[in-house]
XYZ file of C-alpha atoms in Angstrom:
518
model
C -35.393 -24.664 -18.531
C -35.177 -21.459 -21.080
C -37.456 -19.423 -22.344
C -36.771 -17.581 -25.405
C -37.643 -14.152 -27.127
C -37.302 -13.461 -30.947
C -37.136 -9.765 -31.726
C -37.365 -8.536 -35.406
C -36.666 -4.725 -35.554
C -36.068 -2.261 -38.049
C -32.433 -3.343 -38.270
C -31.713 -6.456 -36.539
C -32.976 -9.735 -35.571
C -32.670 -10.114 -31.599
C -32.510 -13.538 -29.154
C -32.775 -13.416 -25.609
C -32.677 -16.312 -23.232
C -33.981 -16.480 -19.594
C -33.309 -19.431 -17.604
C -36.286 -19.925 -15.383
C -34.520 -21.969 -12.843
C -32.184 -18.792 -11.694
C -34.226 -15.935 -13.236
C -30.709 -14.939 -15.279
C -30.643 -13.229 -18.598
C -27.989 -15.979 -19.828
C -27.616 -15.150 -23.704
C -28.349 -12.430 -26.365
C -27.621 -12.582 -29.926
C -28.493 -9.913 -32.167
C -27.692 -10.268 -36.348
C -27.750 -6.530 -37.661
C -29.582 -6.578 -41.693
C -26.552 -4.639 -42.805
C -24.046 -7.319 -41.671
C -25.661 -9.994 -43.538
C -23.865 -10.727 -47.248
C -27.077 -11.273 -48.605
C -28.292 -7.876 -48.242
C -26.079 -7.421 -51.034
C -27.915 -8.850 -53.496
C -31.223 -7.593 -51.958
C -32.933 -4.311 -53.240
C -32.930 -3.007 -49.513
C -30.798 -0.235 -49.140
C -27.381 -1.207 -46.699
C -27.745 2.207 -45.218
C -31.204 3.221 -45.193
C -32.477 -0.452 -44.547
C -35.177 0.612 -46.604
C -36.539 -0.603 -50.044
C -35.158 2.539 -52.215
C -38.718 4.230 -53.833
C -39.641 7.076 -55.629
C -42.553 7.538 -53.113
C -42.082 9.947 -50.660
C -43.211 8.379 -47.081
C -43.012 4.741 -48.522
C -41.348 2.456 -46.281
C -40.630 -1.248 -46.856
C -38.123 -3.900 -46.240
C -37.190 -7.236 -47.747
C -38.599 -10.319 -46.132
C -35.542 -12.286 -47.208
C -33.426 -10.446 -45.088
C -35.753 -10.979 -42.293
C -35.503 -14.725 -43.000
C -31.858 -14.964 -43.560
C -31.180 -12.875 -40.379
C -33.149 -15.602 -38.335
C -31.210 -18.808 -39.673
C -27.683 -16.816 -38.969
C -29.359 -15.923 -35.419
C -30.423 -19.476 -34.391
C -27.604 -20.997 -35.926
C -25.265 -18.962 -33.469
C -28.021 -20.111 -30.864
C -27.100 -23.419 -31.353
C -23.510 -22.829 -31.225
C -23.760 -21.131 -27.762
C -26.418 -22.910 -25.509
C -28.605 -25.968 -25.253
C -31.285 -25.219 -27.604
C -32.666 -28.651 -26.612
C -33.651 -27.098 -23.093
C -35.911 -23.881 -24.526
C -39.194 -25.028 -23.555
C -41.124 -22.081 -24.888
C -40.687 -19.298 -27.329
C -42.477 -15.804 -27.824
C -41.979 -13.309 -30.329
C -41.498 -9.628 -30.645
C -41.719 -7.399 -33.912
C -41.987 -3.840 -35.540
C -45.196 -3.141 -34.817
C -47.343 -1.838 -37.996
C -45.026 -4.145 -40.164
C -46.904 -7.134 -42.046
C -46.622 -9.057 -45.060
C -49.038 -10.287 -48.092
C -49.068 -14.051 -48.786
C -50.363 -15.753 -51.519
C -52.221 -19.097 -51.633
C -48.730 -20.616 -52.370
C -47.809 -19.887 -48.812
C -49.786 -23.045 -47.596
C -48.051 -25.401 -49.377
C -44.762 -23.954 -48.758
C -44.797 -24.508 -44.545
C -46.187 -27.642 -45.393
C -42.385 -28.348 -46.332
C -40.933 -27.288 -42.772
C -42.922 -30.299 -41.487
C -40.642 -32.502 -43.534
C -36.944 -33.435 -42.380
C -35.815 -33.166 -45.896
C -36.250 -29.587 -45.815
C -33.577 -28.746 -43.756
C -30.688 -28.790 -46.663
C -32.777 -25.681 -47.929
C -32.858 -22.261 -46.345
C -36.092 -20.358 -44.986
C -35.719 -18.027 -47.969
C -35.510 -20.756 -50.709
C -38.393 -22.796 -49.340
C -40.896 -19.997 -48.635
C -39.570 -17.475 -51.825
C -42.880 -18.113 -54.043
C -44.621 -17.530 -50.856
C -45.705 -13.525 -51.401
C -48.317 -11.784 -53.030
C -46.290 -8.569 -52.691
C -42.482 -8.497 -52.760
C -41.775 -6.573 -49.514
C -42.966 -5.788 -45.929
C -44.461 -2.438 -45.221
C -43.365 -1.211 -41.967
C -43.849 1.200 -39.456
C -41.911 4.253 -40.902
C -44.688 4.622 -44.171
C -46.132 7.934 -44.004
C -47.558 8.144 -47.685
C -51.738 6.686 -46.303
C -53.058 9.977 -45.565
C -55.824 9.721 -47.626
C -56.506 6.387 -46.711
C -56.198 7.237 -43.015
C -58.710 10.046 -43.674
C -61.265 7.294 -45.205
C -60.913 5.093 -42.024
C -61.486 8.139 -39.417
C -64.241 9.630 -41.933
C -65.998 5.612 -42.039
C -66.763 5.864 -38.237
C -67.796 9.412 -37.813
C -64.673 11.426 -37.775
C -61.751 11.861 -35.279
C -63.282 11.608 -31.942
C -65.217 8.347 -32.701
C -62.145 6.965 -34.112
C -60.284 7.559 -30.788
C -63.364 5.925 -28.718
C -63.121 3.013 -30.952
C -59.807 2.483 -31.738
C -57.845 4.213 -29.118
C -56.312 5.600 -32.175
C -56.718 8.597 -34.515
C -56.274 7.067 -37.574
C -52.480 7.579 -37.807
C -50.591 7.476 -41.329
C -47.983 4.211 -40.260
C -50.827 2.064 -38.757
C -51.363 -1.039 -40.621
C -55.321 -0.723 -41.887
C -54.045 2.490 -43.651
C -50.906 0.767 -45.183
C -53.243 -2.157 -46.787
C -55.895 -0.078 -47.815
C -53.210 2.127 -49.851
C -51.721 -1.092 -51.372
C -55.331 -2.412 -52.129
C -56.016 0.530 -53.990
C -52.806 1.610 -55.669
C -52.456 -2.571 -56.655
C -55.994 -3.588 -57.690
C -55.092 -7.285 -58.354
C -53.322 -7.449 -54.744
C -56.091 -7.944 -53.093
C -57.432 -10.795 -55.585
C -53.841 -12.270 -55.224
C -53.404 -12.348 -51.474
C -54.784 -15.051 -49.502
C -53.343 -13.865 -45.678
C -51.875 -10.714 -44.256
C -50.064 -11.565 -41.341
C -48.283 -8.855 -38.808
C -44.656 -9.754 -38.596
C -44.851 -11.681 -35.153
C -47.507 -13.683 -36.641
C -45.492 -14.456 -39.790
C -42.601 -15.371 -37.391
C -45.098 -18.047 -35.353
C -46.368 -19.125 -38.714
C -43.133 -19.970 -39.861
C -41.857 -21.824 -36.442
C -45.189 -23.978 -36.220
C -45.930 -24.301 -39.790
C -49.556 -23.495 -39.403
C -51.154 -20.667 -41.358
C -54.097 -19.968 -38.691
C -52.243 -18.015 -36.385
C -54.261 -15.294 -34.636
C -53.578 -11.661 -34.440
C -52.639 -10.278 -30.885
C -54.543 -7.949 -29.637
C -51.715 -5.863 -28.156
C -50.266 -5.626 -31.820
C -53.950 -5.255 -33.611
C -54.453 -1.752 -31.453
C -52.016 -0.469 -33.886
C -53.881 -1.339 -37.049
C -56.697 0.944 -36.779
C -59.260 -1.971 -37.069
C -59.992 -2.947 -33.560
C -62.543 -1.860 -31.120
C -59.668 -1.102 -28.369
C -61.882 -2.048 -25.103
C -64.189 -4.951 -26.400
C -60.712 -6.809 -28.463
C -62.954 -7.723 -31.591
C -62.725 -6.331 -35.288
C -64.742 -3.504 -35.993
C -66.436 -4.265 -39.379
C -66.838 -0.992 -40.607
C -63.350 -0.254 -40.307
C -62.464 -3.619 -42.188
C -64.814 -3.413 -44.995
C -63.593 0.434 -45.274
C -60.311 -1.842 -46.467
C -61.561 -4.739 -48.211
C -64.818 -6.883 -47.639
C -63.032 -9.772 -47.470
C -59.906 -8.585 -45.018
C -61.414 -10.453 -42.002
C -60.988 -13.612 -43.637
C -57.465 -12.529 -44.908
C -56.288 -11.404 -41.166
C -58.130 -14.333 -38.961
C -59.034 -14.032 -35.140
C -58.303 -11.934 -32.646
C -56.715 -13.330 -29.410
C -54.577 -12.883 -26.298
C -50.795 -12.445 -26.935
C -49.950 -15.318 -24.673
C -52.027 -17.755 -26.607
C -50.656 -20.871 -27.850
C -49.461 -20.656 -31.665
C -48.384 -24.444 -32.183
C -45.260 -26.733 -31.369
C -42.257 -25.741 -32.997
C -42.150 -27.648 -36.350
C -39.824 -30.510 -37.894
C -37.540 -28.184 -39.627
C -36.381 -26.396 -36.699
C -36.004 -29.623 -34.308
C -33.693 -30.686 -37.176
C -31.852 -27.931 -38.110
C -31.149 -26.455 -34.760
C -32.066 -28.973 -32.530
C -35.111 -27.626 -30.687
C -37.109 -29.869 -28.676
C -40.560 -30.963 -30.415
C -42.294 -30.147 -27.596
C -41.037 -26.733 -27.444
C -44.541 -24.141 -27.304
C -44.293 -21.298 -29.492
C -46.639 -18.341 -28.876
C -48.100 -15.869 -30.884
C -46.568 -13.165 -29.926
C -46.669 -9.240 -30.290
C -45.252 -6.184 -31.310
C -41.947 -4.835 -30.130
C -43.512 -1.440 -27.912
C -45.590 -4.305 -26.207
C -43.297 -6.999 -25.715
C -40.724 -3.761 -24.360
C -43.384 -2.892 -22.006
C -43.137 -6.401 -20.279
C -39.796 -5.508 -18.529
C -41.691 -2.793 -16.306
C -44.378 -2.759 -14.751
C -44.141 1.351 -14.490
C -43.496 4.100 -17.148
C -40.760 3.503 -20.036
C -39.032 5.729 -22.365
C -37.580 3.736 -25.138
C -34.799 5.489 -26.990
C -34.036 4.132 -30.294
C -34.433 4.934 -34.179
C -37.607 6.536 -32.693
C -38.212 7.160 -29.262
C -41.553 5.676 -27.617
C -43.071 6.628 -24.304
C -45.392 4.036 -22.499
C -47.602 4.782 -19.626
C -49.867 2.477 -18.082
C -53.696 3.253 -18.402
C -57.038 1.422 -18.260
C -59.130 0.175 -21.052
C -61.276 3.064 -20.813
C -58.559 5.853 -20.983
C -58.265 8.014 -24.369
C -56.382 10.695 -25.829
C -58.606 12.961 -27.735
C -56.277 15.065 -28.728
C -54.720 12.317 -31.026
C -50.995 12.351 -30.170
C -51.104 9.077 -28.419
C -52.507 5.563 -28.978
C -53.927 3.083 -26.716
C -52.300 -0.718 -26.438
C -51.855 -3.881 -24.743
C -48.737 -5.244 -23.540
C -47.417 -8.789 -24.549
C -49.021 -10.231 -21.653
C -52.087 -8.980 -22.240
C -51.970 -5.286 -19.708
C -53.412 -1.992 -21.193
C -50.831 0.946 -21.946
C -50.848 4.042 -23.580
C -48.082 5.049 -26.065
C -46.398 8.080 -27.570
C -44.262 7.541 -30.495
C -41.686 10.293 -31.708
C -40.686 8.901 -35.199
C -37.837 12.093 -35.197
C -35.938 9.953 -32.153
C -32.128 9.064 -32.607
C -32.133 8.839 -36.025
C -31.780 12.870 -36.241
C -28.963 12.635 -33.289
C -27.191 10.001 -35.455
C -27.483 12.530 -38.305
C -25.676 15.644 -36.413
C -23.440 12.898 -35.239
C -22.615 12.172 -38.841
C -22.509 15.932 -40.097
C -19.790 16.796 -37.708
C -18.009 13.329 -38.251
C -17.858 12.827 -34.585
C -17.593 9.430 -32.070
C -20.245 8.143 -29.321
C -17.412 9.174 -26.946
C -16.651 12.850 -28.308
C -20.572 13.266 -27.601
C -20.441 12.183 -24.083
C -17.446 14.487 -23.747
C -19.283 17.291 -25.314
C -22.565 16.815 -23.007
C -20.474 16.220 -20.175
C -18.788 19.767 -20.761
C -21.788 21.827 -21.820
C -24.136 20.677 -18.778
C -25.369 23.772 -18.136
C -25.745 25.249 -21.788
C -29.363 25.025 -22.827
C -29.086 25.738 -26.600
C -32.758 25.720 -28.663
C -33.081 23.495 -32.060
C -35.563 22.108 -33.477
C -35.483 19.568 -36.844
C -37.770 16.810 -37.845
C -36.613 14.674 -41.027
C -40.160 12.732 -40.861
C -43.521 13.396 -40.501
C -44.254 13.369 -36.829
C -46.830 11.801 -34.135
C -45.386 13.480 -31.334
C -46.945 15.935 -31.724
C -48.573 15.503 -34.873
C -47.046 17.706 -37.362
C -44.916 17.587 -40.726
C -40.985 17.278 -41.301
C -39.085 20.464 -41.498
C -35.609 21.527 -41.886
C -33.078 22.107 -38.807
C -34.213 25.520 -36.978
C -31.336 27.110 -34.675
C -32.468 29.936 -32.194
C -28.747 30.913 -31.924
C -26.089 32.657 -34.457
C -23.047 30.152 -34.475
C -23.596 26.512 -35.416
C -21.661 24.141 -33.793
C -21.620 20.222 -33.099
C -21.956 21.495 -29.158
C -24.831 23.348 -29.629
C -26.585 21.345 -32.854
C -25.920 18.093 -30.435
C -27.062 19.240 -27.301
C -29.869 21.101 -28.994
C -31.054 18.053 -30.882
C -31.028 15.747 -27.459
C -33.053 18.387 -25.294
C -35.821 19.400 -27.901
C -36.583 15.950 -29.407
C -36.958 14.251 -25.582
C -38.600 17.340 -24.161
C -41.384 17.276 -27.011
C -42.166 13.955 -25.515
C -42.298 14.843 -22.279
C -44.420 18.113 -22.684
C -47.141 16.283 -24.985
C -47.616 13.473 -22.704
C -47.597 15.449 -19.149
C -51.285 15.402 -18.766
C -51.293 11.455 -18.783
C -47.915 11.378 -16.622
C -49.518 13.177 -13.548
C -52.477 10.682 -13.045
C -49.845 7.780 -12.820
C -48.032 8.868 -9.554
C -44.871 7.980 -10.817
C -41.901 7.469 -8.751
C -39.308 6.066 -11.244
C -38.969 6.378 -14.905
C -37.414 3.198 -16.635
C -35.316 3.471 -19.733
C -34.420 1.531 -22.343
C -32.246 1.381 -25.769
C -28.931 1.975 -27.089
C -28.339 5.731 -25.783
C -28.932 4.498 -22.220
C -24.900 3.700 -22.109
C -24.313 7.154 -21.849
C -25.060 8.919 -18.536
C -25.074 12.249 -19.535
C -27.958 11.315 -21.415
C -29.948 9.674 -18.923
C -29.046 12.841 -16.334
C -31.075 15.164 -18.939
C -33.785 12.859 -18.988
C -33.979 12.681 -15.188
C -34.053 16.552 -15.767
C -36.621 16.985 -18.251
C -38.942 14.315 -16.493
C -38.159 15.574 -13.071
C -37.906 12.153 -11.595
C -35.236 9.503 -11.095
C -34.488 7.225 -13.459
C -33.679 3.302 -13.465
C -32.078 1.422 -16.465
C -33.596 -1.456 -17.904
C -31.677 -4.395 -18.921
C -30.380 -4.767 -22.287
C -31.977 -7.029 -24.567
C -35.383 -4.784 -25.155
C -38.244 -6.120 -26.602
C -36.360 -9.833 -27.198
C -36.044 -9.964 -23.509
C -39.360 -8.899 -23.058
C -40.581 -11.497 -25.333
C -38.768 -13.935 -23.204
C -40.782 -13.009 -19.944
C -43.588 -13.289 -21.648
C -43.027 -16.921 -22.898
C -42.519 -17.995 -19.250
C -46.737 -17.775 -19.348
C -46.824 -20.225 -22.250
C -45.209 -22.754 -19.596
C -48.339 -22.620 -17.599
C -46.036 -22.735 -14.119
C -45.861 -21.404 -11.234
C -43.251 -18.724 -11.668
C -43.643 -14.901 -10.551
C -43.006 -12.523 -13.462
C -42.295 -10.144 -10.661
C -39.529 -11.772 -9.556
C -37.885 -11.992 -13.101
C -38.157 -8.640 -13.706
C -36.639 -7.729 -10.361
C -33.326 -9.881 -10.992
C -32.921 -8.562 -14.259
C -32.919 -4.817 -13.674
C -30.142 -2.206 -12.767
C -29.909 -1.181 -9.201
C -28.580 2.345 -10.071
C -30.328 5.257 -9.779
C -30.011 8.440 -11.727
C -31.347 11.483 -9.579
C -32.486 14.638 -11.428
C -30.632 18.155 -10.519
C -33.243 20.311 -9.131
C -31.276 23.440 -10.299
C -31.179 21.984 -13.904
C -34.404 20.685 -14.182
C -36.155 24.281 -13.116
C -34.048 25.814 -15.967
C -35.261 22.858 -18.366
C -38.864 23.517 -17.474
C -38.265 27.366 -18.537
C -36.808 26.129 -21.630
C -39.551 23.610 -22.696
C -41.877 26.494 -22.417
C -40.154 28.648 -24.811
C -39.362 25.212 -27.072
C -43.194 24.647 -27.412
C -43.750 28.528 -28.219
C -41.439 28.057 -31.127
C -42.320 24.347 -32.343
C -45.918 25.828 -32.619
C -44.681 28.805 -34.955
C -43.017 26.411 -37.231
C -45.883 24.239 -37.352
C -48.291 26.942 -38.247
C -45.832 28.189 -41.004
C -45.878 24.613 -42.643
C -49.471 24.267 -42.468
């Protein structure tokens, strides 16, 4: 008996299978968007994976690419495992991403209940379903006016944080919906339903259009009362008077969406009794992997730590969320994560092997460099060009410097909350965890041992979450323990002390830059 986790990320769709009898991660599949033939005919740029736009801060992706990748991933799944043995599916998707659907969506998904539809692709079946051509995603930052209006509607920053556990970030879904409604007067009228990306996938898998929003992903919308887990009418009505109708209800991430529909039974071999959950965001599902604090290293860096429902960060840097099984946690999301590392790597045309060699030979080198390609939320600040605090630019200095500063800023601005959690270990996940030199740097910055979470990330977390849908006596803790790497990366006390001194200077220089560009 298997569970399946599906993760729709910024760059790919990934699938993970967990065997519920021996608790092993049996299979991981990932389909990169830029590997698809369909991207050649898409307006989504193969390099940036965004639809090209002349509006600064607008970040959208092609929904058709999501569906094409899902089809290819499920075909691979069919070839590599006994799909009929999958008894539950849970979904993860990039937080804040969403789609706008027209009335035609209702009649189009009915086709997924008909066996004859298997000869058509999901793209073709759903192509007339959208009231807006693309899916806005988390990198959106052109919403300053709308984010301010939401914050002001409830009386300002403190009240906004008290209600929603966040200070109306630019990238949150409510501000993005309002931006699109404000700048496209017919969009609200032509939109029958707005789905977050996880509920969109759940809707397609079940051929149902009444899928609830989970309260984990709803935390990233600036529209929900965090403690009550209910929509806030003032915030909803600030966007649109009928927004509640378009969004639907709020429910637990482990809620039942429905049974998988005939299209997927006939085309891919699923059991018709396979249960589908409503799912959650990629950060909530990643948090399911580990009970303690997690640092996720990706295009952006996400630091997740446990809290209670009444905790608030009134500085506005962090955001309150719920994980994929309903537990509260706090999230710090630094937009300028590995993407700036990769930019420096490309500038010097270096390989990942050369990066490791460089970091290894420069262990004691602590260069100071700061760079934000995009507007930032940890800490809240604007984009700026690279700033070096040394005379001779080189790959060794630039790469080590950007690794240190981007990670250190996350640590610095989360420190007041970290101390409350009596953290013993920090769990790390994401592509850079393959590099032990990066892990050593993290151990020294956070001054604690590091554990490595299993590959699979959010899709694996979703597969763990799917176990709850089975309503069987299976311990999630036992599954987690069986999956996590037993390797520990210990901090070097001498280097950790040097990093501490470095971070004090880093914060001072960062504040100087921030004041200069305000």
